[in-house]
Coordinates of N, CA, C and O in Angstrom, one line a residue:
X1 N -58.4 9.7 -148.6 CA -57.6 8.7 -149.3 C -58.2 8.6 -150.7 O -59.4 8.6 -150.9
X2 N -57.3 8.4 -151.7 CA -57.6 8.3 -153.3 C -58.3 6.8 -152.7 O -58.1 6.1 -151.7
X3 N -59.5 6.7 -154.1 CA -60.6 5.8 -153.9 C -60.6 4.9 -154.5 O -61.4 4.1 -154.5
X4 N -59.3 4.9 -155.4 CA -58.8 3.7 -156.8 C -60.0 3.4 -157.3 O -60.1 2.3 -157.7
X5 N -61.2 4.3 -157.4 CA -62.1 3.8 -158.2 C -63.3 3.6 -157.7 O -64.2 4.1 -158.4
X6 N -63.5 2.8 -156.7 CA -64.5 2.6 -155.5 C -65.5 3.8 -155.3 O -65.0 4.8 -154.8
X7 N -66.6 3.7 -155.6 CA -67.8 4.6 -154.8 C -67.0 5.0 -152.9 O -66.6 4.1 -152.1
X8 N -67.0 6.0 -152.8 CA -66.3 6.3 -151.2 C -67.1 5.5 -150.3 O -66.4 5.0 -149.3
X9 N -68.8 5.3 -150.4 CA -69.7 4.3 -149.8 C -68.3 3.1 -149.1 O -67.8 3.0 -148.0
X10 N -68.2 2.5 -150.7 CA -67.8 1.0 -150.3 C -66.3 0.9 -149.2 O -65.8 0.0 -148.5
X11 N -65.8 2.5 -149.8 CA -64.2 2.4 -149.0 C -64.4 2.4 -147.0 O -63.6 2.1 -146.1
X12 N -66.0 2.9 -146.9 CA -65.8 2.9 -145.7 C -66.1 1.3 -145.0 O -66.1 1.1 -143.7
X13 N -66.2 0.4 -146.0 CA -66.2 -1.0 -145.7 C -65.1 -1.6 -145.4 O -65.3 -2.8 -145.2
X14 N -63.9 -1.2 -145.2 CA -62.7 -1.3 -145.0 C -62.0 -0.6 -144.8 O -61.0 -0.1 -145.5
X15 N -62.6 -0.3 -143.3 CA -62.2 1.4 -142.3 C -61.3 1.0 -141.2 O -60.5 1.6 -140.5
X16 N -62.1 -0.8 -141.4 CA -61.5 -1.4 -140.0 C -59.9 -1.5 -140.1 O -59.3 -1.2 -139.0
X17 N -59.0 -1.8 -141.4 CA -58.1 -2.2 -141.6 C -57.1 -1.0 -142.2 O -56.1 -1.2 -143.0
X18 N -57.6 0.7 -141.7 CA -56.6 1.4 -142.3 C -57.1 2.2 -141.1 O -58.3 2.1 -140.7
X19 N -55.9 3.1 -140.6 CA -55.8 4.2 -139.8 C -54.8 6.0 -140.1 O -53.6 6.2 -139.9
X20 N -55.5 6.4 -140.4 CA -54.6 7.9 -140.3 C -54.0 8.4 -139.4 O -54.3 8.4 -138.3
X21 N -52.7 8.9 -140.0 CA -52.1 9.8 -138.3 C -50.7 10.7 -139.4 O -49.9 10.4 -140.2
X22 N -51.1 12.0 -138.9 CA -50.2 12.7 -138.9 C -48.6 12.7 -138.7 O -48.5 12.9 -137.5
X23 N -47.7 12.6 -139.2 CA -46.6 12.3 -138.7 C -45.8 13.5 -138.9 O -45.6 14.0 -140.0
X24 N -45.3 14.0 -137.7 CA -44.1 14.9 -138.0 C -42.7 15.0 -138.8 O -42.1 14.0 -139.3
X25 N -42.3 16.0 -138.7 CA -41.0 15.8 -139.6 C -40.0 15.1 -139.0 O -40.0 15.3 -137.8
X26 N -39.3 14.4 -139.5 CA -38.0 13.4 -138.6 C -38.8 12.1 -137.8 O -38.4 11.4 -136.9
X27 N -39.8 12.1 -138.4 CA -40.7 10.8 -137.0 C -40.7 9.3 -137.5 O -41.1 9.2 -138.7
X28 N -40.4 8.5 -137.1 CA -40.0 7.2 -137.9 C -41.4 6.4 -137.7 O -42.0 6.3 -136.7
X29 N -41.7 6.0 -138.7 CA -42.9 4.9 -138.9 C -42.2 3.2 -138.9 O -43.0 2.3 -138.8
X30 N -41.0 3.1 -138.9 CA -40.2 1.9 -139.2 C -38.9 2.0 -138.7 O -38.1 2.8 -139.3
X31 N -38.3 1.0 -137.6 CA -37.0 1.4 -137.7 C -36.5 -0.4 -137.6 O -37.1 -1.4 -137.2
X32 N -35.5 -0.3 -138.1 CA -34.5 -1.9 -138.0 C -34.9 -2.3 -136.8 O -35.1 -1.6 -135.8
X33 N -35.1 -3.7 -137.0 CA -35.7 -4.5 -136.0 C -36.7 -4.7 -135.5 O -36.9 -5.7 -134.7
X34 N -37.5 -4.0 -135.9 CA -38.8 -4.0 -135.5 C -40.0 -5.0 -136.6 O -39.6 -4.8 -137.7
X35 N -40.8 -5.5 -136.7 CA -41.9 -5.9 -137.7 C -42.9 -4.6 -137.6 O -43.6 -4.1 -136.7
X36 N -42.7 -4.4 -138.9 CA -43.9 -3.7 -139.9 C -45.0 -4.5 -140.3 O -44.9 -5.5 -141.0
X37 N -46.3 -3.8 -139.8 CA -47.5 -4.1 -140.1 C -48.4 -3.8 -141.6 O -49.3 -4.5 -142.1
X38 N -47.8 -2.5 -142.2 CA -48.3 -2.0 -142.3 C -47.4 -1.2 -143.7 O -46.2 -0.9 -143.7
X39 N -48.6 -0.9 -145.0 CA -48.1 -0.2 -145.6 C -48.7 1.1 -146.0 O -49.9 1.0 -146.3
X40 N -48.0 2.6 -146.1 CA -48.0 3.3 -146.3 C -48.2 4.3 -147.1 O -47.3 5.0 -147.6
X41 N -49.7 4.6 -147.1 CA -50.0 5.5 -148.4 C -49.8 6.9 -147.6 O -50.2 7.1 -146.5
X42 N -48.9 8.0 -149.0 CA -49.1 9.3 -147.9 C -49.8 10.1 -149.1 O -49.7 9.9 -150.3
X43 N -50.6 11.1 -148.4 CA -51.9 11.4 -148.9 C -51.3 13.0 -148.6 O -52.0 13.9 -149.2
X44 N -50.1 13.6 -147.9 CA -49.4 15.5 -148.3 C -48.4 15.0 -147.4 O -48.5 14.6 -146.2
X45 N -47.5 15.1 -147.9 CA -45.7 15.3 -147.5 C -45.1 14.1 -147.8 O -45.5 13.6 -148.8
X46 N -44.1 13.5 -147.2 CA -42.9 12.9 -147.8 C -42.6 11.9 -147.1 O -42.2 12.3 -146.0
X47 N -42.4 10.4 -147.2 CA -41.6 9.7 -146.7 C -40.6 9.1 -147.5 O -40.6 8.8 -148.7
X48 N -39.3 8.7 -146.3 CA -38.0 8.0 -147.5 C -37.5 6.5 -146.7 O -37.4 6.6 -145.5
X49 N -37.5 5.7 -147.1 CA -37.0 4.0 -146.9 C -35.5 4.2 -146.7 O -35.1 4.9 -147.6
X50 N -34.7 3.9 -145.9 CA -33.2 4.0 -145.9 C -32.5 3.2 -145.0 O -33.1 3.0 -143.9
X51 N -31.0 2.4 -145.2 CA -30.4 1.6 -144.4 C -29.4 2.7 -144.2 O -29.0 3.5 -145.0
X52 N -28.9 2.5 -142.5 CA -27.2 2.9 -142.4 C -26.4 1.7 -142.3 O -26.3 0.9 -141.3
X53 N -25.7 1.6 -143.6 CA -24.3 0.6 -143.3 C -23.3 0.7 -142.3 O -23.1 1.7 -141.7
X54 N -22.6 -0.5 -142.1 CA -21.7 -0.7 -140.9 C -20.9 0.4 -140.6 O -20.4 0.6 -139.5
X55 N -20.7 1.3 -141.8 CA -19.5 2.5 -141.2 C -20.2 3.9 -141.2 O -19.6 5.0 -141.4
X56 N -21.7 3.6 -141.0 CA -22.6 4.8 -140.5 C -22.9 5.3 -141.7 O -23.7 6.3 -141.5
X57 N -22.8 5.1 -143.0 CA -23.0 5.9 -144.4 C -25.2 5.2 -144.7 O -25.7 4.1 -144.8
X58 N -25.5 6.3 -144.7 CA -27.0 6.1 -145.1 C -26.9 6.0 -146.6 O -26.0 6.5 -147.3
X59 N -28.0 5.3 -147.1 CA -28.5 4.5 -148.5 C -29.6 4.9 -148.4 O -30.2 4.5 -147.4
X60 N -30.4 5.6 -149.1 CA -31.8 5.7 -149.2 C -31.8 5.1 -150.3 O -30.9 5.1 -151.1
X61 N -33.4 4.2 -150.4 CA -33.9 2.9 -151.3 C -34.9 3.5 -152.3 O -35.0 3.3 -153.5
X62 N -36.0 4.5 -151.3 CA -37.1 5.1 -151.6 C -37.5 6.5 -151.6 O -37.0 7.0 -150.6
X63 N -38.0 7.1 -152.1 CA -38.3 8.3 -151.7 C -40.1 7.9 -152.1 O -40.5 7.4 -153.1
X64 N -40.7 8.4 -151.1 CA -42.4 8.2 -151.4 C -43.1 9.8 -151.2 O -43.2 10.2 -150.0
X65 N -43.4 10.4 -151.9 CA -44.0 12.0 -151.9 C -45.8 11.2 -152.2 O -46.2 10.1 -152.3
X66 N -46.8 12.7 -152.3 CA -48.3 12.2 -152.1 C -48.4 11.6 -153.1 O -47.7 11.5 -154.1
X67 N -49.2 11.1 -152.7 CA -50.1 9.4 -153.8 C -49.1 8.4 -153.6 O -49.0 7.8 -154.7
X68 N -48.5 8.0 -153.0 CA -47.4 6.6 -153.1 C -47.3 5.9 -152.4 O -46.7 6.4 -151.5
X69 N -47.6 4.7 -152.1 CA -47.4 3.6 -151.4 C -45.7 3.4 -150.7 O -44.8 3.7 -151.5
X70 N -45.5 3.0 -149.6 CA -44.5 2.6 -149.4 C -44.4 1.9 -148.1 O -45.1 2.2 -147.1
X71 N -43.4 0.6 -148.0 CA -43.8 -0.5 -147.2 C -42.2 -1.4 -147.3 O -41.8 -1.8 -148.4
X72 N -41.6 -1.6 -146.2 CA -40.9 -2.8 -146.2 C -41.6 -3.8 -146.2 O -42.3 -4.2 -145.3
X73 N -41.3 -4.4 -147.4 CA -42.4 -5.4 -148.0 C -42.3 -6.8 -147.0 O -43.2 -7.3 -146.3
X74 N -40.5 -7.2 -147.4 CA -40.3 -8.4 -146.4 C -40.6 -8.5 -145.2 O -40.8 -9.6 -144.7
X75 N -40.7 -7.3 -144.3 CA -41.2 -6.8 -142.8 C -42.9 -7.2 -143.0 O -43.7 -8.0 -142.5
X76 N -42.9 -6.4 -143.7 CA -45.0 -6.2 -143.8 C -45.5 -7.3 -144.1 O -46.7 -7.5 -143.9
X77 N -44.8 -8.1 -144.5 CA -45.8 -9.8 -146.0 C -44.6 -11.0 -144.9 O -45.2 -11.8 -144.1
X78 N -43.4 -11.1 -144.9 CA -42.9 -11.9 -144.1 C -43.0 -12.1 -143.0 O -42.9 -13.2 -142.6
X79 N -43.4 -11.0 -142.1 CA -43.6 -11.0 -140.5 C -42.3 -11.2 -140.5 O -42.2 -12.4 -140.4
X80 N -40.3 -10.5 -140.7 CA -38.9 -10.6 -140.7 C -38.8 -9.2 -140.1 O -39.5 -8.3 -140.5
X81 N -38.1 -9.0 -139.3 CA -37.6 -7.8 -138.6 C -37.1 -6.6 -139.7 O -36.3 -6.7 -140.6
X82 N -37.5 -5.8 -139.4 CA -36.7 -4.2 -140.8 C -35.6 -4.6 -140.9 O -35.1 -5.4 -140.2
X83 N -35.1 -3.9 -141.8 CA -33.4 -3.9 -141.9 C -33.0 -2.2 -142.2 O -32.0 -1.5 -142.2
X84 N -34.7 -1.9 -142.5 CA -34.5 -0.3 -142.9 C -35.3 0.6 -142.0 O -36.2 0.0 -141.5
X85 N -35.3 1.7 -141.8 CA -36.1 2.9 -141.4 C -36.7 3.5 -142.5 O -36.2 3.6 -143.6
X86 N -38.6 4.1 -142.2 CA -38.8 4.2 -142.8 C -39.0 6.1 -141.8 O -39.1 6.3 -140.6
X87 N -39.1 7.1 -142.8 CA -38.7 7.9 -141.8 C -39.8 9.4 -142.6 O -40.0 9.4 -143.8
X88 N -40.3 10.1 -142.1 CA -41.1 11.7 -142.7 C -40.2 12.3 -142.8 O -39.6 12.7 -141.8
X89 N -39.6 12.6 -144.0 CA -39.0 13.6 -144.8 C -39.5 15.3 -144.1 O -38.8 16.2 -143.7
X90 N -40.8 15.2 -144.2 CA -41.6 16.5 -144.3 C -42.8 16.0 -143.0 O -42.9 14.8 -142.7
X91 N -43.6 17.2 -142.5 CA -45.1 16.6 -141.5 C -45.7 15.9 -142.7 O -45.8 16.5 -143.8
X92 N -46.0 14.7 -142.6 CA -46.9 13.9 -143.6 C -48.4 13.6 -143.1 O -48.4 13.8 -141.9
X93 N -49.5 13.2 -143.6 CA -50.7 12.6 -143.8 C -50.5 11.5 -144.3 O -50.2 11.4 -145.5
X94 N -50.7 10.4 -143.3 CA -50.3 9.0 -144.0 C -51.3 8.2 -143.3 O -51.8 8.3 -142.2
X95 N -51.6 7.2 -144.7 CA -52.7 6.2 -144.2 C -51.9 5.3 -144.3 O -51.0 5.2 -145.1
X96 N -52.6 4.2 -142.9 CA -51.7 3.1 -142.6 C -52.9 2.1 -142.7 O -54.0 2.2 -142.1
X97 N -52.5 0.9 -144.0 CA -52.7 -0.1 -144.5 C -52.4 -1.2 -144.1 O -51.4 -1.8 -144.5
X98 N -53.1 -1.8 -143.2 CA -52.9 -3.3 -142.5 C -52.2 -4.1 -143.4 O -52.5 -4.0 -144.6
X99 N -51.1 -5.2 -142.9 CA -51.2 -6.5 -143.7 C -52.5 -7.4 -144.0 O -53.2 -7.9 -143.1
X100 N -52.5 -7.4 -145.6 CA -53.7 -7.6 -145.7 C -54.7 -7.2 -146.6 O -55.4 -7.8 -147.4
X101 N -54.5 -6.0 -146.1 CA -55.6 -5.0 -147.1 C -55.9 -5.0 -148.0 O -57.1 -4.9 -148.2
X102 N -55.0 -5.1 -149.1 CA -54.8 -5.0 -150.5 C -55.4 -6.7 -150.9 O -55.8 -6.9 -152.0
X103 N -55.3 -7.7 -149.9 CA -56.3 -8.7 -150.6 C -57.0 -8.8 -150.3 O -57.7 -9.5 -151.0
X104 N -57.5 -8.2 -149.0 CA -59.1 -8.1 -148.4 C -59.9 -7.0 -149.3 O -61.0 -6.8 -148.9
X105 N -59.7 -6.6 -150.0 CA -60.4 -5.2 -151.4 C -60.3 -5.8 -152.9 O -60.9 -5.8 -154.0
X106 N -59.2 -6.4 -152.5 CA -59.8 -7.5 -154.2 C -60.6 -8.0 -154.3 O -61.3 -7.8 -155.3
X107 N -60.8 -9.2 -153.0 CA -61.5 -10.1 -152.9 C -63.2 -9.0 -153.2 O -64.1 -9.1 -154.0
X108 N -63.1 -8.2 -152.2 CA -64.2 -7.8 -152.0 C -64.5 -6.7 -153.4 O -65.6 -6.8 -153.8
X109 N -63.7 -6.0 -154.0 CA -64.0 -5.5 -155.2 C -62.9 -6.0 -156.2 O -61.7 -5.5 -156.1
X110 N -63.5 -7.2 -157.2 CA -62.7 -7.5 -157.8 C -61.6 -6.5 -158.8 O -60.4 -6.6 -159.1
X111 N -62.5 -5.6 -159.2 CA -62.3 -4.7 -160.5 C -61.2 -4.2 -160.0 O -60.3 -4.4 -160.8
X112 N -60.8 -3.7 -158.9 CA -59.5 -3.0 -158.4 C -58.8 -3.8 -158.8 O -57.7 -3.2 -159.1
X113 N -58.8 -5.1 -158.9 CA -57.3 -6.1 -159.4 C -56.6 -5.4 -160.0 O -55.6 -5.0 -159.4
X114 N -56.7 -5.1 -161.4 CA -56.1 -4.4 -162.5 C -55.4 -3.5 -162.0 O -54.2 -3.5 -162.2
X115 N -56.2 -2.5 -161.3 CA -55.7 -1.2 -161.0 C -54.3 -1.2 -160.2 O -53.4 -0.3 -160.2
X116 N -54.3 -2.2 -159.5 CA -53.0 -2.5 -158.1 C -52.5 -3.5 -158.7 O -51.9 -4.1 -157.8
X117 N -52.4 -4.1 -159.9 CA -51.9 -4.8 -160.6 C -50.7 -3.5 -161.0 O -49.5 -3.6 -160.6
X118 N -51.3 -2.5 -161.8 CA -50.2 -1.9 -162.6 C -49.7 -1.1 -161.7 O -48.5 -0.9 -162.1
X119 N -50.1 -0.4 -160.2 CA -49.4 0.0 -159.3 C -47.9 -0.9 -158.7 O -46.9 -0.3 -158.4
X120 N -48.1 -2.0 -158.8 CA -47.3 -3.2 -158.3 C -46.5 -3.1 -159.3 O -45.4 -3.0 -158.9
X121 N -46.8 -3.2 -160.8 CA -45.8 -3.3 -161.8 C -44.8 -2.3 -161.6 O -43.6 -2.3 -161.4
X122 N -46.2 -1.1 -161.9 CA -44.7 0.2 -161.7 C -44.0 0.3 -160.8 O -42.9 0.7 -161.2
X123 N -43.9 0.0 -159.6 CA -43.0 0.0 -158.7 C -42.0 -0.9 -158.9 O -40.9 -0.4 -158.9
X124 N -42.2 -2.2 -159.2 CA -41.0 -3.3 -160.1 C -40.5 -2.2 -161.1 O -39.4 -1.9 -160.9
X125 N -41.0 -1.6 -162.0 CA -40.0 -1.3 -163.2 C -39.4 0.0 -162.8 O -38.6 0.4 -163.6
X126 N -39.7 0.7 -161.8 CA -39.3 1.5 -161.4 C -37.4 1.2 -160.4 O -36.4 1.7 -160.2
X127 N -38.0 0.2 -159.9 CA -37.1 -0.5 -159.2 C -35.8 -1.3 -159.8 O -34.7 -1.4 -159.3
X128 N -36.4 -1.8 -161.0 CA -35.1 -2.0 -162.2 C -34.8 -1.0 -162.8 O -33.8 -1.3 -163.4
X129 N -35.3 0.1 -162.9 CA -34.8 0.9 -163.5 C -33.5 1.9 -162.5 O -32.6 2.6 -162.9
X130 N -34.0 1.5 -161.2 CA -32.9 2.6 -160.5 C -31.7 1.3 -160.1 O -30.5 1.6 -159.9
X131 N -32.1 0.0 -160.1 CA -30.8 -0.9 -159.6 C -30.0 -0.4 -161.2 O -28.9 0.2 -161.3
X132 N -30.9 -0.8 -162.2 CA -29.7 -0.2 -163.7 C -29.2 1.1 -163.5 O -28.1 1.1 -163.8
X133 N -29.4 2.0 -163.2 CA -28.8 3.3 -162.8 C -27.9 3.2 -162.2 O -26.8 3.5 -162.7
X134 N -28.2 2.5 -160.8 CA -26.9 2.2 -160.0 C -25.9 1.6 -160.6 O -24.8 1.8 -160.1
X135 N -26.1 0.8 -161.5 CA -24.9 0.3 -161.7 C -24.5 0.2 -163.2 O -23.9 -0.6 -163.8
X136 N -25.0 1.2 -163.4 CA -24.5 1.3 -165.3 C -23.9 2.9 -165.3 O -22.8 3.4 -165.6
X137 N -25.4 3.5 -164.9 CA -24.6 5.2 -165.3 C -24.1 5.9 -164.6 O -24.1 5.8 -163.4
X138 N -23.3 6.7 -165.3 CA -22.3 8.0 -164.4 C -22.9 9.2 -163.7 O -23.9 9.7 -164.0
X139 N -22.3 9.7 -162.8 CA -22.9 10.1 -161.8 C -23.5 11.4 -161.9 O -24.2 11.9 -161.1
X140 N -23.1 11.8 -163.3 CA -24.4 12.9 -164.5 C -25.3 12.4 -164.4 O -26.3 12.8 -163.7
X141 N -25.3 11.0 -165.3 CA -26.6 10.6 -165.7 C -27.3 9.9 -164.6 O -28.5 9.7 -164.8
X142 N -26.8 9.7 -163.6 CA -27.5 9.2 -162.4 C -28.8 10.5 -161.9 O -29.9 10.4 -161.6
X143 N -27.8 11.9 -162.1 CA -28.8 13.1 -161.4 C -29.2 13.4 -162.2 O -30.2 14.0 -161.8
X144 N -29.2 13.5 -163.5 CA -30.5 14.1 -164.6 C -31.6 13.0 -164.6 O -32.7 13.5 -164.3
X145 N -31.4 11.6 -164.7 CA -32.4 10.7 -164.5 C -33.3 10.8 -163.3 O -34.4 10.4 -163.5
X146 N -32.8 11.4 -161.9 CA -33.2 11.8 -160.9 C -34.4 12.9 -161.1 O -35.5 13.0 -160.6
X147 N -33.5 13.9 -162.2 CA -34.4 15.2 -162.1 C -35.5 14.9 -162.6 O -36.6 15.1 -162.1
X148 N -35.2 14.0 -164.3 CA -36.1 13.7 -165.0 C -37.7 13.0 -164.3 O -38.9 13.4 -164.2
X149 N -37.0 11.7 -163.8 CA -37.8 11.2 -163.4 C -39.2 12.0 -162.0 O -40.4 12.1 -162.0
X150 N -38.0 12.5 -161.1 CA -39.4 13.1 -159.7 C -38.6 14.8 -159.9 O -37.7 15.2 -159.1
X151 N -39.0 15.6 -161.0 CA -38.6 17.2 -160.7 C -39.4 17.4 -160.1 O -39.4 18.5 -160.6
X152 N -40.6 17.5 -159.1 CA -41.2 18.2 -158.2 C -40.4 17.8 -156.7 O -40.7 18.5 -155.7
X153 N -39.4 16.7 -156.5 CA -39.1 16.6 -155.5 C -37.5 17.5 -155.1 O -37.1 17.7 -154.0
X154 N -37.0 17.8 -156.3 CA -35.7 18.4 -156.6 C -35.5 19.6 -155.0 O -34.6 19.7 -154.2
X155 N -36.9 20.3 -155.3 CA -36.7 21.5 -154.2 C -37.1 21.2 -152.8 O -37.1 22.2 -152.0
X156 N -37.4 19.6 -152.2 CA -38.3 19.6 -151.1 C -37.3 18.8 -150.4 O -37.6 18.7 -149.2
X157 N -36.1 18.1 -150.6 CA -35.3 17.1 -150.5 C -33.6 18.3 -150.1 O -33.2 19.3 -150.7
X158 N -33.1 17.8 -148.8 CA -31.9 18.1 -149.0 C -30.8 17.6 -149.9 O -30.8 16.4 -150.2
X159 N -29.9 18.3 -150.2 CA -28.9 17.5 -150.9 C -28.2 16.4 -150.5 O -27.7 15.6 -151.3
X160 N -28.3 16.2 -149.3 CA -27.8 15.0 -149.0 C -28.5 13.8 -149.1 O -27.8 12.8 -149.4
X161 N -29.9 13.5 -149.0 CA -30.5 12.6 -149.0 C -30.8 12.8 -150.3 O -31.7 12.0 -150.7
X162 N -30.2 13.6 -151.3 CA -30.4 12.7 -152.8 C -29.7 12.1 -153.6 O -29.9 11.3 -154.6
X163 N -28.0 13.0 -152.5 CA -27.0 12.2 -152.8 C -26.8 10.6 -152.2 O -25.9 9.8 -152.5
X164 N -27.6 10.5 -151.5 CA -27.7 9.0 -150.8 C -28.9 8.3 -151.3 O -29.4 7.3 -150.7
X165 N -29.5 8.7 -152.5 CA -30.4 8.0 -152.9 C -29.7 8.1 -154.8 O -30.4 7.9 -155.9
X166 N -28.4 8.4 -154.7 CA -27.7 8.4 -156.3 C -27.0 7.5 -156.0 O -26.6 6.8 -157.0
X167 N -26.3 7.2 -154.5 CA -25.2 6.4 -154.5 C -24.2 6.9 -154.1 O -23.2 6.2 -153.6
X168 N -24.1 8.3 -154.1 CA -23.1 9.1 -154.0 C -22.7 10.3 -152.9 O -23.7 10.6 -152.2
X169 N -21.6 10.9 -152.6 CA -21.3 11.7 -151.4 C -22.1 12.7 -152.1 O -22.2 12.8 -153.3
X170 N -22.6 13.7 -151.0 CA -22.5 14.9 -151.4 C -22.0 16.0 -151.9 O -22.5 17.0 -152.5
X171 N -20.9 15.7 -151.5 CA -19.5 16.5 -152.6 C -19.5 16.1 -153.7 O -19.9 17.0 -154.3
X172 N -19.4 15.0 -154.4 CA -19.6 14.4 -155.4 C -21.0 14.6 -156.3 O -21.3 14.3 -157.5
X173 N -21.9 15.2 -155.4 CA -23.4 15.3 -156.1 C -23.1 16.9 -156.6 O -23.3 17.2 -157.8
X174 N -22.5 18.1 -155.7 CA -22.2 19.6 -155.6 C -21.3 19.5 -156.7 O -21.6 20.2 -157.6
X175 N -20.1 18.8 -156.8 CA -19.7 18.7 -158.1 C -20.0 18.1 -159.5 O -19.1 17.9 -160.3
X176 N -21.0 17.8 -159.7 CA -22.2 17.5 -160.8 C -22.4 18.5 -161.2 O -22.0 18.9 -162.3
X177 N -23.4 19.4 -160.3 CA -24.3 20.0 -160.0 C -23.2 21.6 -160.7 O -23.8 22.4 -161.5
X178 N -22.2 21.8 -160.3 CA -21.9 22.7 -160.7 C -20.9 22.7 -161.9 O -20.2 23.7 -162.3
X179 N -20.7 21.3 -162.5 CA -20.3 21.1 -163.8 C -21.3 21.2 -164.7 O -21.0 21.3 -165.9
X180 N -22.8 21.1 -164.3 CA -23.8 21.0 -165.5 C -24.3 22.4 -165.5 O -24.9 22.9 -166.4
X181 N -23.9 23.1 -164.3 CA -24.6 24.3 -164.5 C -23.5 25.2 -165.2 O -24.0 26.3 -165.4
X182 N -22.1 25.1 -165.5 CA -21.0 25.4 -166.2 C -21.2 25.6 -167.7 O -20.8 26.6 -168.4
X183 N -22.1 23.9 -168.4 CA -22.2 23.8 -169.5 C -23.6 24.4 -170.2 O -23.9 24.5 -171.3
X184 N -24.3 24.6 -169.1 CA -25.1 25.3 -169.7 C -25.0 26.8 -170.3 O -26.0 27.2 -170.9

């Protein structure tokens, strides 16, 4: 696990509150209904956050590749039942982060504040930045902002799950996709 800074000494001071485990491809760490304990650093492969609506159409929220935290917050911090699945894209290495953790390491190394200060941020501005996507740009600018933003994920992701993390069918993504490669 990345050591945010910490001499590795101190991280095994808080060994009690994180556990590793391999997760296979398709294996759910989270499914609706359930309370989540626990958030999610994956350390090689992929996890994605996703609801299915009433008429079976999946919504992906998240996509989390290595180095990224990811956690139904309201599940994890409210003790409220999921509303989402969280699911391995790919075999992942994932550390599982107690509720908790992140203030039991402040407390105990203040200095990290900062650091999970701006991790927290980015994930908010990240998060406004894709609700504005959703609902301002066209479904061009929705997939170039896609590419822009995570191009190392472009080749590891089916087309469908990135058409359900644009908002859009997959027909509708293949027809993008082969008007941009027209104009080029």
């Amino acid at each position: 696990m990345e050591n945010c800074g910490l001499p590795i000494e101190e991280i095994g001071i808080c060994n009690n509150r994180i556990s590793y485990k391999t997760v296979a491809k398709n294996e759910f760490l989270v499914m609706p209904g359930n309370i989540s304990g626990y958030t999610f650093f994956i350390e090689r492969g992929m996890l994605r956050m996703y609801a299915i609506d009433e008429k079976g159409k999946e919504h992906t929220i998240q996509f989390a590749p290595e180095m990224w935290l990811l956690a139904d917050r309201r599940s994890t911090y409210l003790k409220e039942p999921s509303k989402f699945y969280i699911q391995a894209v790919e075999e992942s290495d994932v550390v599982y982060l107690e509720r908790g953790f992140v203030e039991e390491l402040v407390k105990m190394f203040p200095d990290v504040a900062e650091e999970i200060t701006m991790l927290l941020h980015r994930h908010i501005m990240l998060g406004q930045h894709r609700i504005h996507q959703l609902l301002s740009a066209s479904a061009e600018e929705r997939y170039l902002d896609f590419l822009d933003t995570y191009p190392h994920l472009i080749n590891r992701l089916p087309l469908c799950m990135i058409a359900s993390h644009l908002g859009m069918t997959p027909e509708s993504l293949s027809r993008v996709r082969s008007e941009l490669s027209r104009a080029e």
